[in-house]
CSV table of C-alpha atoms in Angstrom, one decimal:
chain,number,residue,atom,x,y,z
A,139,LYS,CA,0.2,-0.1,0.0
A,140,LYS,CA,2.9,2.4,0.5
A,141,SER,CA,4.9,1.1,-2.5
A,142,ASN,CA,5.2,2.7,-6.1
A,143,PHE,CA,7.1,0.8,-9.0
A,144,ALA,CA,7.5,3.2,-12.0
A,145,SER,CA,9.6,0.8,-13.7
A,146,ALA,CA,8.9,-2.8,-14.7
A,147,HIS,CA,12.4,-3.8,-15.1
A,148,GLY,CA,13.3,-3.0,-11.3
A,149,MET,CA,16.3,-0.6,-12.1
A,150,TYR,CA,16.5,2.9,-10.4
A,151,HIS,CA,13.6,5.5,-11.1
A,152,PRO,CA,13.2,8.2,-9.0
A,153,ASN,CA,9.6,7.4,-8.5
A,154,ASN,CA,10.2,4.0,-7.3
A,155,TYR,CA,9.4,3.2,-3.7
A,156,SER,CA,8.5,0.8,-1.3
A,157,SER,CA,7.9,0.3,2.4
A,158,ALA,CA,9.5,-2.8,4.3
A,159,ASN,CA,6.2,-4.1,5.4
A,160,ASP,CA,5.2,-4.4,1.5
A,161,ILE,CA,8.5,-5.8,0.1
A,162,ALA,CA,8.1,-8.5,3.0
A,163,LYS,CA,4.5,-9.3,1.6
A,164,LEU,CA,5.8,-9.5,-1.7
A,165,CYS,CA,8.8,-11.9,-0.5
A,166,TYR,CA,6.3,-14.1,1.2
A,167,HIS,CA,4.2,-14.7,-1.7
A,168,THR,CA,6.7,-14.8,-4.3
A,169,MET,CA,8.6,-17.5,-2.2
A,170,LYS,CA,5.6,-19.7,-2.8
A,171,ILE,CA,6.7,-20.3,-6.2
A,172,PRO,CA,9.1,-22.9,-7.0
A,173,LEU,CA,10.1,-21.4,-10.4
A,174,PHE,CA,11.0,-17.9,-8.4
A,175,ARG,CA,12.6,-19.8,-5.5
A,176,ASP,CA,15.1,-21.5,-8.4
A,177,VAL,CA,15.8,-18.1,-9.9
A,178,VAL,CA,16.5,-16.6,-6.8
A,179,LYS,CA,19.3,-19.2,-5.5
A,180,THR,CA,20.5,-19.2,-9.1
A,181,VAL,CA,24.2,-18.1,-8.6
A,182,ASP,CA,25.6,-18.4,-12.3
A,183,ARG,CA,23.7,-18.8,-15.6
A,184,GLU,CA,24.7,-19.1,-19.3
A,185,ALA,CA,22.8,-19.3,-22.3
A,186,ALA,CA,23.4,-19.3,-26.2
A,187,SER,CA,22.2,-16.2,-28.2
A,188,ILE,CA,19.8,-17.0,-30.8
A,189,THR,CA,20.0,-13.9,-32.4
A,190,TYR,CA,23.7,-13.5,-32.5
A,191,PRO,CA,24.9,-17.1,-33.3
A,192,GLY,CA,28.1,-18.2,-31.0
A,193,HIS,CA,27.3,-15.5,-28.3
A,194,ILE,CA,26.9,-16.8,-24.8
A,195,TYR,CA,25.1,-14.5,-22.4
A,196,ARG,CA,26.4,-14.7,-18.9
A,197,TRP,CA,24.6,-13.6,-15.6
A,198,LYS,CA,26.1,-13.6,-12.2
A,199,ASN,CA,23.6,-12.9,-9.2
A,200,THR,CA,25.4,-10.6,-7.2
A,201,ASN,CA,22.4,-10.3,-4.4
A,202,LYS,CA,23.8,-10.3,-0.8
A,203,LYS,CA,22.1,-12.8,1.1
A,204,PRO,CA,22.5,-14.2,4.7
A,205,SER,CA,24.2,-17.5,4.9
A,206,PRO,CA,22.6,-20.0,5.2
A,207,LEU,CA,19.7,-18.6,3.1
A,208,PRO,CA,16.8,-18.4,6.1
A,209,THR,CA,13.6,-20.2,5.3
A,210,LEU,CA,11.1,-17.4,4.4
A,211,ILE,CA,7.9,-19.7,4.4
A,212,GLN,CA,7.0,-21.6,7.6
A,213,GLU,CA,4.3,-23.7,8.5
A,214,PRO,CA,1.9,-22.3,11.5
A,215,ALA,CA,2.7,-23.7,14.8
A,216,GLN,CA,0.8,-26.5,15.9
A,217,LYS,CA,-1.5,-25.9,18.6
A,218,TYR,CA,-1.5,-28.7,21.4
């Protein structure tokens, strides 16, 4: 509710802002998606270009993560 994303790519834009609470909610829900979890934990990735034969695109995840990565999705505590 206290966030605004003016650019779809996530790069800097002066009108991008968000609250910690909104980011926490976003993380909570996106971490439920297996493909998203796989992408987030990927350290390095390579892919051959289909536009430029012979060119290899390389990505390196530079996100700083706590070690070990904490579990963001936990089961509710059981009542006894």
